[in-house]
PDB file of C-alpha atoms in Angstrom:
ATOM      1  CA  UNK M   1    -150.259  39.006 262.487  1.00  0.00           C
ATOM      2  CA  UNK M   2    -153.550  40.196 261.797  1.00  0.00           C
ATOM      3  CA  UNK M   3    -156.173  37.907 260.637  1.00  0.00           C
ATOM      4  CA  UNK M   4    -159.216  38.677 257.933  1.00  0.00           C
ATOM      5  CA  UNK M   5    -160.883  41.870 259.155  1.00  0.00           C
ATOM      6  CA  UNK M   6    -164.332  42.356 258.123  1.00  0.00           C
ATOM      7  CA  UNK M   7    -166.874  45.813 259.423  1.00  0.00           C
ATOM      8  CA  UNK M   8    -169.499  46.412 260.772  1.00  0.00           C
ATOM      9  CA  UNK M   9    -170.142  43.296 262.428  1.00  0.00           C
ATOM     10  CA  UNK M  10    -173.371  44.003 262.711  1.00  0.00           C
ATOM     11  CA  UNK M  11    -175.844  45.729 260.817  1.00  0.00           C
ATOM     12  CA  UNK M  12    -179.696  46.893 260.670  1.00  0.00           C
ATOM     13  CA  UNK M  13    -180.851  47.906 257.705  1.00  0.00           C
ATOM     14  CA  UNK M  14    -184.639  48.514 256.096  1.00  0.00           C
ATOM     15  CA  UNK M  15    -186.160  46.640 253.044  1.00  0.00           C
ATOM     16  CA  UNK M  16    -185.079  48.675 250.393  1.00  0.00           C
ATOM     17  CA  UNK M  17    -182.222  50.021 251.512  1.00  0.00           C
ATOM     18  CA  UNK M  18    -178.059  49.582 250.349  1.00  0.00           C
ATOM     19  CA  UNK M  19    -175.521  48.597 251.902  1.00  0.00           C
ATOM     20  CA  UNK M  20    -171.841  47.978 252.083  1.00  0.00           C
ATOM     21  CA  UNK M  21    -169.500  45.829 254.012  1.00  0.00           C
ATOM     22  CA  UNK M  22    -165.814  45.652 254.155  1.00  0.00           C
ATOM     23  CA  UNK M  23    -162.618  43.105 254.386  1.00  0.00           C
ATOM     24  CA  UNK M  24    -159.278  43.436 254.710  1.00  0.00           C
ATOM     25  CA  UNK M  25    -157.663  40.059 254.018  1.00  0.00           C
ATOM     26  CA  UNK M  26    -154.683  38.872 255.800  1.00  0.00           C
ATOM     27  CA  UNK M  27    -151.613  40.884 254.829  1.00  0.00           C
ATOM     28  CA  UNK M  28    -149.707  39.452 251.897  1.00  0.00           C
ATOM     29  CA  UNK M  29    -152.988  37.483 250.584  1.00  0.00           C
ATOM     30  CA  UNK M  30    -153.949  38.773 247.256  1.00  0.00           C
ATOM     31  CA  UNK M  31    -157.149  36.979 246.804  1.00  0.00           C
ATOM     32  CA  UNK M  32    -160.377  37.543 248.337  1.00  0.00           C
ATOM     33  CA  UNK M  33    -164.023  35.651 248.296  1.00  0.00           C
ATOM     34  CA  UNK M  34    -167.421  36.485 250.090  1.00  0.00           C
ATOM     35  CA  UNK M  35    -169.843  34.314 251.349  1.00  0.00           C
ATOM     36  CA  UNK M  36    -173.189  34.404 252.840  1.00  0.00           C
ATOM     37  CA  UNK M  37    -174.211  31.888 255.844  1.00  0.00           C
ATOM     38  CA  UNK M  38    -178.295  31.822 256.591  1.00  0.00           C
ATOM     39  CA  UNK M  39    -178.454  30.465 259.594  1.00  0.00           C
ATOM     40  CA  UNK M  40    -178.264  27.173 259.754  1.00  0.00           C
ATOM     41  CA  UNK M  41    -176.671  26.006 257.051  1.00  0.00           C
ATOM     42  CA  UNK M  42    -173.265  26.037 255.118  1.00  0.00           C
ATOM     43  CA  UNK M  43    -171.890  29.528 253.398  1.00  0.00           C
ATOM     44  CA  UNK M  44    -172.857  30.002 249.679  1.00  0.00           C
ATOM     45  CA  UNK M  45    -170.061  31.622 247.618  1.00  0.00           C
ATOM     46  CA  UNK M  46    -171.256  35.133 245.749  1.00  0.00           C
ATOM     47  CA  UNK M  47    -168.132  36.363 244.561  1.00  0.00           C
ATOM     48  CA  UNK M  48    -164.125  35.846 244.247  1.00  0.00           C
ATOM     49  CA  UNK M  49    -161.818  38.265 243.476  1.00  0.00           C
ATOM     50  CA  UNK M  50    -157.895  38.194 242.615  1.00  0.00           C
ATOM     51  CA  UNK M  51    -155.500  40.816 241.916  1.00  0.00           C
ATOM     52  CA  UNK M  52    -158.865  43.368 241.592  1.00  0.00           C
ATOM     53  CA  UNK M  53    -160.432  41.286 239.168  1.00  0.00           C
ATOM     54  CA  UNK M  54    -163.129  39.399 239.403  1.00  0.00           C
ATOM     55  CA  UNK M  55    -162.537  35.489 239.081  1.00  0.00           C
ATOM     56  CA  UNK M  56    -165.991  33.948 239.879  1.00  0.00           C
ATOM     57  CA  UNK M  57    -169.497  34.709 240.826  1.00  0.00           C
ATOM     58  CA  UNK M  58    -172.298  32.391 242.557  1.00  0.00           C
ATOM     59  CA  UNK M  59    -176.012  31.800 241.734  1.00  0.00           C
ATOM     60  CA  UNK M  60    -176.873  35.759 243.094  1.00  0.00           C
ATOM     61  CA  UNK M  61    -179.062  38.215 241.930  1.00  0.00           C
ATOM     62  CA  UNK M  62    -177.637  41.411 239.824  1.00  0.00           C
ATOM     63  CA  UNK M  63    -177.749  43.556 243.640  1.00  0.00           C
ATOM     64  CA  UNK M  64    -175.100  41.953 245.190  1.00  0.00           C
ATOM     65  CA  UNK M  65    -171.754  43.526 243.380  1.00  0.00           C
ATOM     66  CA  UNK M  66    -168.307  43.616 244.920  1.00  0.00           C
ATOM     67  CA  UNK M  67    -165.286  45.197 244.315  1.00  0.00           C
ATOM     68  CA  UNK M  68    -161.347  44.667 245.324  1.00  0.00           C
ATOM     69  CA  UNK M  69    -158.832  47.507 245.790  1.00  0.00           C
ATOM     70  CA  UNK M  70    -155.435  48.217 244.991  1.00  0.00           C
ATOM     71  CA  UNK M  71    -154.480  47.491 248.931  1.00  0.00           C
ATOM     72  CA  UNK M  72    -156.602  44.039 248.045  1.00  0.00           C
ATOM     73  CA  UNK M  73    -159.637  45.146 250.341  1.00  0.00           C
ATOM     74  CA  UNK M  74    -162.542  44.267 249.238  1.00  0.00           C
ATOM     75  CA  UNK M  75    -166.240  45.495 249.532  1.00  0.00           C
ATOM     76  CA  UNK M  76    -169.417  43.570 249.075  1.00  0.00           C
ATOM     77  CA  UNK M  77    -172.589  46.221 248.117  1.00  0.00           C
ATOM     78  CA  UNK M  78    -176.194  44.990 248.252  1.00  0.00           C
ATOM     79  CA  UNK M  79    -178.910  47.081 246.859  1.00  0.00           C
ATOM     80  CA  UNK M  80    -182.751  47.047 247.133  1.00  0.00           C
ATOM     81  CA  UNK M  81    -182.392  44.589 250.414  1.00  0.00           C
ATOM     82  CA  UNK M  82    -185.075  42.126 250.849  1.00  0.00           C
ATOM     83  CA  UNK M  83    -186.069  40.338 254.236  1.00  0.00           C
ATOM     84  CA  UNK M  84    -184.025  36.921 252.618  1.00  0.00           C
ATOM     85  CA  UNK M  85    -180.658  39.202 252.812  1.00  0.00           C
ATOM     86  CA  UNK M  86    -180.235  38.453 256.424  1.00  0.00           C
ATOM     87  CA  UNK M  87    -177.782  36.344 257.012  1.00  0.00           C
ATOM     88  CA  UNK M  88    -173.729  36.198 258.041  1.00  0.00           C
ATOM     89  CA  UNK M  89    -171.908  37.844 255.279  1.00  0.00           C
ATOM     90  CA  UNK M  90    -168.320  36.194 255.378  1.00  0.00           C
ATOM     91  CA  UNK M  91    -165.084  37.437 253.757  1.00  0.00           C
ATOM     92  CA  UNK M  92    -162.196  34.949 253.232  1.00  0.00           C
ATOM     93  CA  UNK M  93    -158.591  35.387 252.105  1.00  0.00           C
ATOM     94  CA  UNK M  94    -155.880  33.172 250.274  1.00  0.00           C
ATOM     95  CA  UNK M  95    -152.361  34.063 249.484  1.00  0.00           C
ATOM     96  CA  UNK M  96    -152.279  33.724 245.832  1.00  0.00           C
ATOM     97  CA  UNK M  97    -152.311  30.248 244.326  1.00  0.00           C
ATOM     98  CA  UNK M  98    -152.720  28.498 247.912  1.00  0.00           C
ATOM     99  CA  UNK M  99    -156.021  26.722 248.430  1.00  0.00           C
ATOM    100  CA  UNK M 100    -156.190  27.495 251.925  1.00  0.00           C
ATOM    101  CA  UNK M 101    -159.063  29.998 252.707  1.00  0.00           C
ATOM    102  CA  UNK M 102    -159.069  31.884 255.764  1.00  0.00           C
ATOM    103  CA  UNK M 103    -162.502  33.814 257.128  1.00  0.00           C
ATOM    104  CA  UNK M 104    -163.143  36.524 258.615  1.00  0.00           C
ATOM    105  CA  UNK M 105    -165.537  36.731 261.814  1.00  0.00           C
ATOM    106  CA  UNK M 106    -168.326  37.907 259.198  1.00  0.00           C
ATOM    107  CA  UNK M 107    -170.845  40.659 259.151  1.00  0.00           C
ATOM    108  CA  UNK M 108    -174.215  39.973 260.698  1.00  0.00           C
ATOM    109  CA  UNK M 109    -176.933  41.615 258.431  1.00  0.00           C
ATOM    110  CA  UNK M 110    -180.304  41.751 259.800  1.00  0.00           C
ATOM    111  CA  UNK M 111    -182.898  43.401 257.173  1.00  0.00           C
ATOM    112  CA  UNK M 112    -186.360  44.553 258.956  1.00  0.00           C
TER     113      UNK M 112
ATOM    114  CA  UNK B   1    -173.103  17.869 240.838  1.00  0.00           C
ATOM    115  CA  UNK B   2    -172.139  20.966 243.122  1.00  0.00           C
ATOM    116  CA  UNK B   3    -173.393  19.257 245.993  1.00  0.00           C
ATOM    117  CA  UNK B   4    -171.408  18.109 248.774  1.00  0.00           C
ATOM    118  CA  UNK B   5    -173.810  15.909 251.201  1.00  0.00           C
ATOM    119  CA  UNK B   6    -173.100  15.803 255.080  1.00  0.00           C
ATOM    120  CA  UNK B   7    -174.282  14.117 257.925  1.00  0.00           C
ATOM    121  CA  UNK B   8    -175.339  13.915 260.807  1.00  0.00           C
ATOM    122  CA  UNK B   9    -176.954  17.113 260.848  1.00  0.00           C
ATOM    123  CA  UNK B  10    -176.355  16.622 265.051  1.00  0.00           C
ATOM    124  CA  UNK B  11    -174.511  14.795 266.406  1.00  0.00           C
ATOM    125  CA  UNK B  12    -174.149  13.990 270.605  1.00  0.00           C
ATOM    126  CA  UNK B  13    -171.215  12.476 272.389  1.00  0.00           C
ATOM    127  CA  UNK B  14    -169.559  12.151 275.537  1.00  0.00           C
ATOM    128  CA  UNK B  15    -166.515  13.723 276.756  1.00  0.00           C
ATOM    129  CA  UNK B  16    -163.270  10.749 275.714  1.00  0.00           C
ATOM    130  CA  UNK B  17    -165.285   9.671 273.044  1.00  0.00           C
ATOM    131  CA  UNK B  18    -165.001   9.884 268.822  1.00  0.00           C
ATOM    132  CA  UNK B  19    -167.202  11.911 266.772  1.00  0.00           C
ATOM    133  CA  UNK B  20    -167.340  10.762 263.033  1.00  0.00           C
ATOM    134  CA  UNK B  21    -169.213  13.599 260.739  1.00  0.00           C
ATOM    135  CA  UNK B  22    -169.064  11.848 257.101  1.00  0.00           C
ATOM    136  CA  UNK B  23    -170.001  13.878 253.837  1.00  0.00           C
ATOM    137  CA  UNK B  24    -170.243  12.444 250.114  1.00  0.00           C
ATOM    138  CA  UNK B  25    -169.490  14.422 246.718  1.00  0.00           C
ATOM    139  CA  UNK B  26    -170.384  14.298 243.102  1.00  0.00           C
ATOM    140  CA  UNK B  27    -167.815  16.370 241.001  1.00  0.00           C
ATOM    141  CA  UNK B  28    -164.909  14.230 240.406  1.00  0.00           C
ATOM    142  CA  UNK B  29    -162.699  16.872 239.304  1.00  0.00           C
ATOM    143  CA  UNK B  30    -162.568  18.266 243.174  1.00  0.00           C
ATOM    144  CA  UNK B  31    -158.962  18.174 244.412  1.00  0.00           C
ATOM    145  CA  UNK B  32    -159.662  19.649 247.852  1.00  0.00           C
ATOM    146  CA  UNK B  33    -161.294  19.032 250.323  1.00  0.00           C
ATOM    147  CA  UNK B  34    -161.188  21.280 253.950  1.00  0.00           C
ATOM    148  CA  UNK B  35    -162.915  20.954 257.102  1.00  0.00           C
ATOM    149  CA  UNK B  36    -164.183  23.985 259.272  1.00  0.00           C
ATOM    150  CA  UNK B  37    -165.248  24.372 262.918  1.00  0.00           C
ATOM    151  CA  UNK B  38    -167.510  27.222 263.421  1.00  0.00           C
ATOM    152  CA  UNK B  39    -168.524  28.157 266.894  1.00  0.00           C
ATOM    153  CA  UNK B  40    -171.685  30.687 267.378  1.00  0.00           C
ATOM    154  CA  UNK B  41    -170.985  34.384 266.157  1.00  0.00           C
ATOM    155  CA  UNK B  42    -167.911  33.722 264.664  1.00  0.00           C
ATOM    156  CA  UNK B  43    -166.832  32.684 260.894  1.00  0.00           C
ATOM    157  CA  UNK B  44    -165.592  29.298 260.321  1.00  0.00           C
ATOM    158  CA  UNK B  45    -162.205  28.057 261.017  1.00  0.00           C
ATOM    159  CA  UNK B  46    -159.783  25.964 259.030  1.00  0.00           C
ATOM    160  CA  UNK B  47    -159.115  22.292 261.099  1.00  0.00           C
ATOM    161  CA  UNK B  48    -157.687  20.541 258.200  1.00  0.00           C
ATOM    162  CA  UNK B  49    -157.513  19.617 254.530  1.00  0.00           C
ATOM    163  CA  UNK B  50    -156.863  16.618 252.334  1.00  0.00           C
ATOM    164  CA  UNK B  51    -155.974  16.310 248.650  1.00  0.00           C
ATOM    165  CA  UNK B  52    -157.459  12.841 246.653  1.00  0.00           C
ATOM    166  CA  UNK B  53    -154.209  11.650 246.442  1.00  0.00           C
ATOM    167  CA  UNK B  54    -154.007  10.325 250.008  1.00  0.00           C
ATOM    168  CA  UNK B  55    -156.637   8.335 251.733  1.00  0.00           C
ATOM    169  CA  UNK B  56    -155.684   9.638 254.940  1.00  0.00           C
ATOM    170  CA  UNK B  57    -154.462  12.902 256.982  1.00  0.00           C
ATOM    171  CA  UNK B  58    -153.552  12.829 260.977  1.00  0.00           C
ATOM    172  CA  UNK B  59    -153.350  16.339 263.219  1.00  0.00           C
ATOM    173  CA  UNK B  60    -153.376  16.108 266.540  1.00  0.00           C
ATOM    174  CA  UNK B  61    -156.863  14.721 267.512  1.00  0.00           C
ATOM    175  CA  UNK B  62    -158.485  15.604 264.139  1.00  0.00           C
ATOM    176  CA  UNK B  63    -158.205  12.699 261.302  1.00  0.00           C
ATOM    177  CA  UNK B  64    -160.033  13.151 257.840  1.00  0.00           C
ATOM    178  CA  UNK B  65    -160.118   9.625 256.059  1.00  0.00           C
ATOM    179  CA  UNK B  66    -160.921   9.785 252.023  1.00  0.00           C
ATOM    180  CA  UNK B  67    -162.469   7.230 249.733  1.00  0.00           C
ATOM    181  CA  UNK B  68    -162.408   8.432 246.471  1.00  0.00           C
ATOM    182  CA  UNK B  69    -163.787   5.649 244.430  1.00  0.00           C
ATOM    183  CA  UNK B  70    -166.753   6.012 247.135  1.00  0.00           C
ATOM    184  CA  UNK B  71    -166.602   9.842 246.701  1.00  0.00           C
ATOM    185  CA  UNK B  72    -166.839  10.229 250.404  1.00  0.00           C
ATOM    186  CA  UNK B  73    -164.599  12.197 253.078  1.00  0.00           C
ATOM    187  CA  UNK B  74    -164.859  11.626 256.949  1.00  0.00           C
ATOM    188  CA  UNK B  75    -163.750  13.676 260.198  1.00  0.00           C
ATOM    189  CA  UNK B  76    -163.192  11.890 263.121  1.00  0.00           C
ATOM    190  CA  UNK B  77    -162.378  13.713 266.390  1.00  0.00           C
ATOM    191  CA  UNK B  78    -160.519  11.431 269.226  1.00  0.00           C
ATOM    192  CA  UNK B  79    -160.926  12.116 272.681  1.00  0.00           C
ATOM    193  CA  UNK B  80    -163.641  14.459 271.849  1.00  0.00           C
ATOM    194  CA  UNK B  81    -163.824  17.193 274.101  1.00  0.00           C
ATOM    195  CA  UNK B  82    -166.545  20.242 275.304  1.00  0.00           C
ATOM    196  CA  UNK B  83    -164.618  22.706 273.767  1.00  0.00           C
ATOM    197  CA  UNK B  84    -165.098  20.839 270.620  1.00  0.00           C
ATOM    198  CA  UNK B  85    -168.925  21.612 270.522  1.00  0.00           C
ATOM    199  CA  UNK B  86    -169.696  23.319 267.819  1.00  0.00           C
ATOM    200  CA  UNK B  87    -170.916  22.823 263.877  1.00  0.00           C
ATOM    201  CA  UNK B  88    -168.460  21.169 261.500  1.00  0.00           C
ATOM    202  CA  UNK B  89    -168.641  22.307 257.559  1.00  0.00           C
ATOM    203  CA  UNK B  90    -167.352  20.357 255.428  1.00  0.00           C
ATOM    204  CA  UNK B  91    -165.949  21.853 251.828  1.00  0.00           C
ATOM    205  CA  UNK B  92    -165.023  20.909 248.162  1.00  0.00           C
ATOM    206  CA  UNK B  93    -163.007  23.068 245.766  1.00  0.00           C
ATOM    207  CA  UNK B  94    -161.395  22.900 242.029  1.00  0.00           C
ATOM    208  CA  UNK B  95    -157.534  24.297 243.372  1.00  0.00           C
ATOM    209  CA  UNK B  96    -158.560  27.852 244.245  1.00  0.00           C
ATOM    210  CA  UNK B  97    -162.092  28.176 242.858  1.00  0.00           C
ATOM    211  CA  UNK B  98    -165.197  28.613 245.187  1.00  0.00           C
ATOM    212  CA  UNK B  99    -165.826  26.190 248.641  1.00  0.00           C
ATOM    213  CA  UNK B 100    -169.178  24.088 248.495  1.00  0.00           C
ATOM    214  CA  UNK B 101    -169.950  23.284 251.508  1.00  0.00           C
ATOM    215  CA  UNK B 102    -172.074  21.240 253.359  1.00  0.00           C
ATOM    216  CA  UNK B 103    -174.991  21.737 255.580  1.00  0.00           C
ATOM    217  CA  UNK B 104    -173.062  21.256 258.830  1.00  0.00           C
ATOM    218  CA  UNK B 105    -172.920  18.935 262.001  1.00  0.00           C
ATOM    219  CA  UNK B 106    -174.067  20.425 265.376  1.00  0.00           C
ATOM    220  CA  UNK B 107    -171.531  18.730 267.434  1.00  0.00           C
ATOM    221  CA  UNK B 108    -172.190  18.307 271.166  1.00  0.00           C
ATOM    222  CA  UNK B 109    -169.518  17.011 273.542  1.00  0.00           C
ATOM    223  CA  UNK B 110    -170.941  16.375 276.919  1.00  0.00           C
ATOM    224  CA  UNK B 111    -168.885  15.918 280.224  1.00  0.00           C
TER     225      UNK B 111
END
């Protein structure tokens, strides 16, 4: 069984710029949350999502939006990148009302 | 009253040995309370959770002891081995709200 899938897994972008990255949560998991890891220290939650709506949102600035499909992929958009976007951009999955959050092997965003 | 506090921030010990990583909460209303292993590159991986309602959860080598009138949580890893090296988050969550972690443990097992 497939475990949280998350693309690209890495990324160069310039300051400025968009982007978008992508998870598809364990099959049968309904619920999906992003994170982003600087390095060196613990993930910080941005967003969680459940059955396409959105059930919570972290201390982030108005660029960072997310969305969840009908399929329960999700995708996390960033606009007008700044240097202090770089970091590991991790999706996790639950199944529902279980607590247990699974990640994915994250997206590494690197903003020149 | 987020915060959940960890430490050591590294933490070095030899192969057979046991690695304690302790971390210390706020909220009171937190009912759960995961650890995760994360090894460079790669997201973080669930090693095992504990509600408040038991001061103690066994698997395999991995043990998380919990004090809740101390509002502290430990991991201790028996028989530590290399292939445990790597940096330890620990979490707190309201049922299936957000994770706050902590700042990690660099762990360092050494033969």
């Amino acid at each position: 069984d497939a475990g949280v899938t998350q693309s690209p897994t890495h990324l160069i972008k310039t300051r400025g710029q968009h982007v978008t990255l992508r998870c598809s949560p364990i099959s049968g998991h309904k619920s999906v949350s992003w994170y982003q890891q600087v390095l060196g220290q613990g993930p910080q939650f941005i967003f969680q999502y459940y059955e396409k709506e959105e059930r919570g949102r972290g201390n982030f600035p108005d660029r960072f939006s997310a969305r969840q499909f009908p399929n329960y992929s999700s995708e996390l958009n960033v606009n007008a990148l700044l240097l202090g976007d770089s970091a590991l951009y991790l999706c996790a999955s639950r199944q529902g009302a279980s607590t247990e959050a699974f990640f994915g092997q994250g997206t590494r965003l690197t903003v020149v | 009253q987020q915060q959940v506090k960890q430490s050591p921030q590294s933490l070095i010990v030899q192969k057979g040995g046991i690695s304690i990583i302790n971390c210390a909460y706020e909220n009171t209303a937190f009912d759960y309370f995961p650890w995760y292993q994360q090894f460079p590159g790669k997201g973080p991986a669930l090693l095992i959770a504990i509600r408040p309602d038991v001061s103690e959860k066994k698997e395999g080598r991995f043990t998380i002891s919990f004090n809740k009138s101390a509002k502290q949580f430990s991991l201790h890893i028996m028989d530590s081995q290399p292939g445990d090296s790597a940096t330890y988050f620990c979490a707190a969550s309201l049922r299936t709200d957000k994770l706050i972690f902590g700042t990690g443990t660099r762990l360092q097992v050494f033969p």
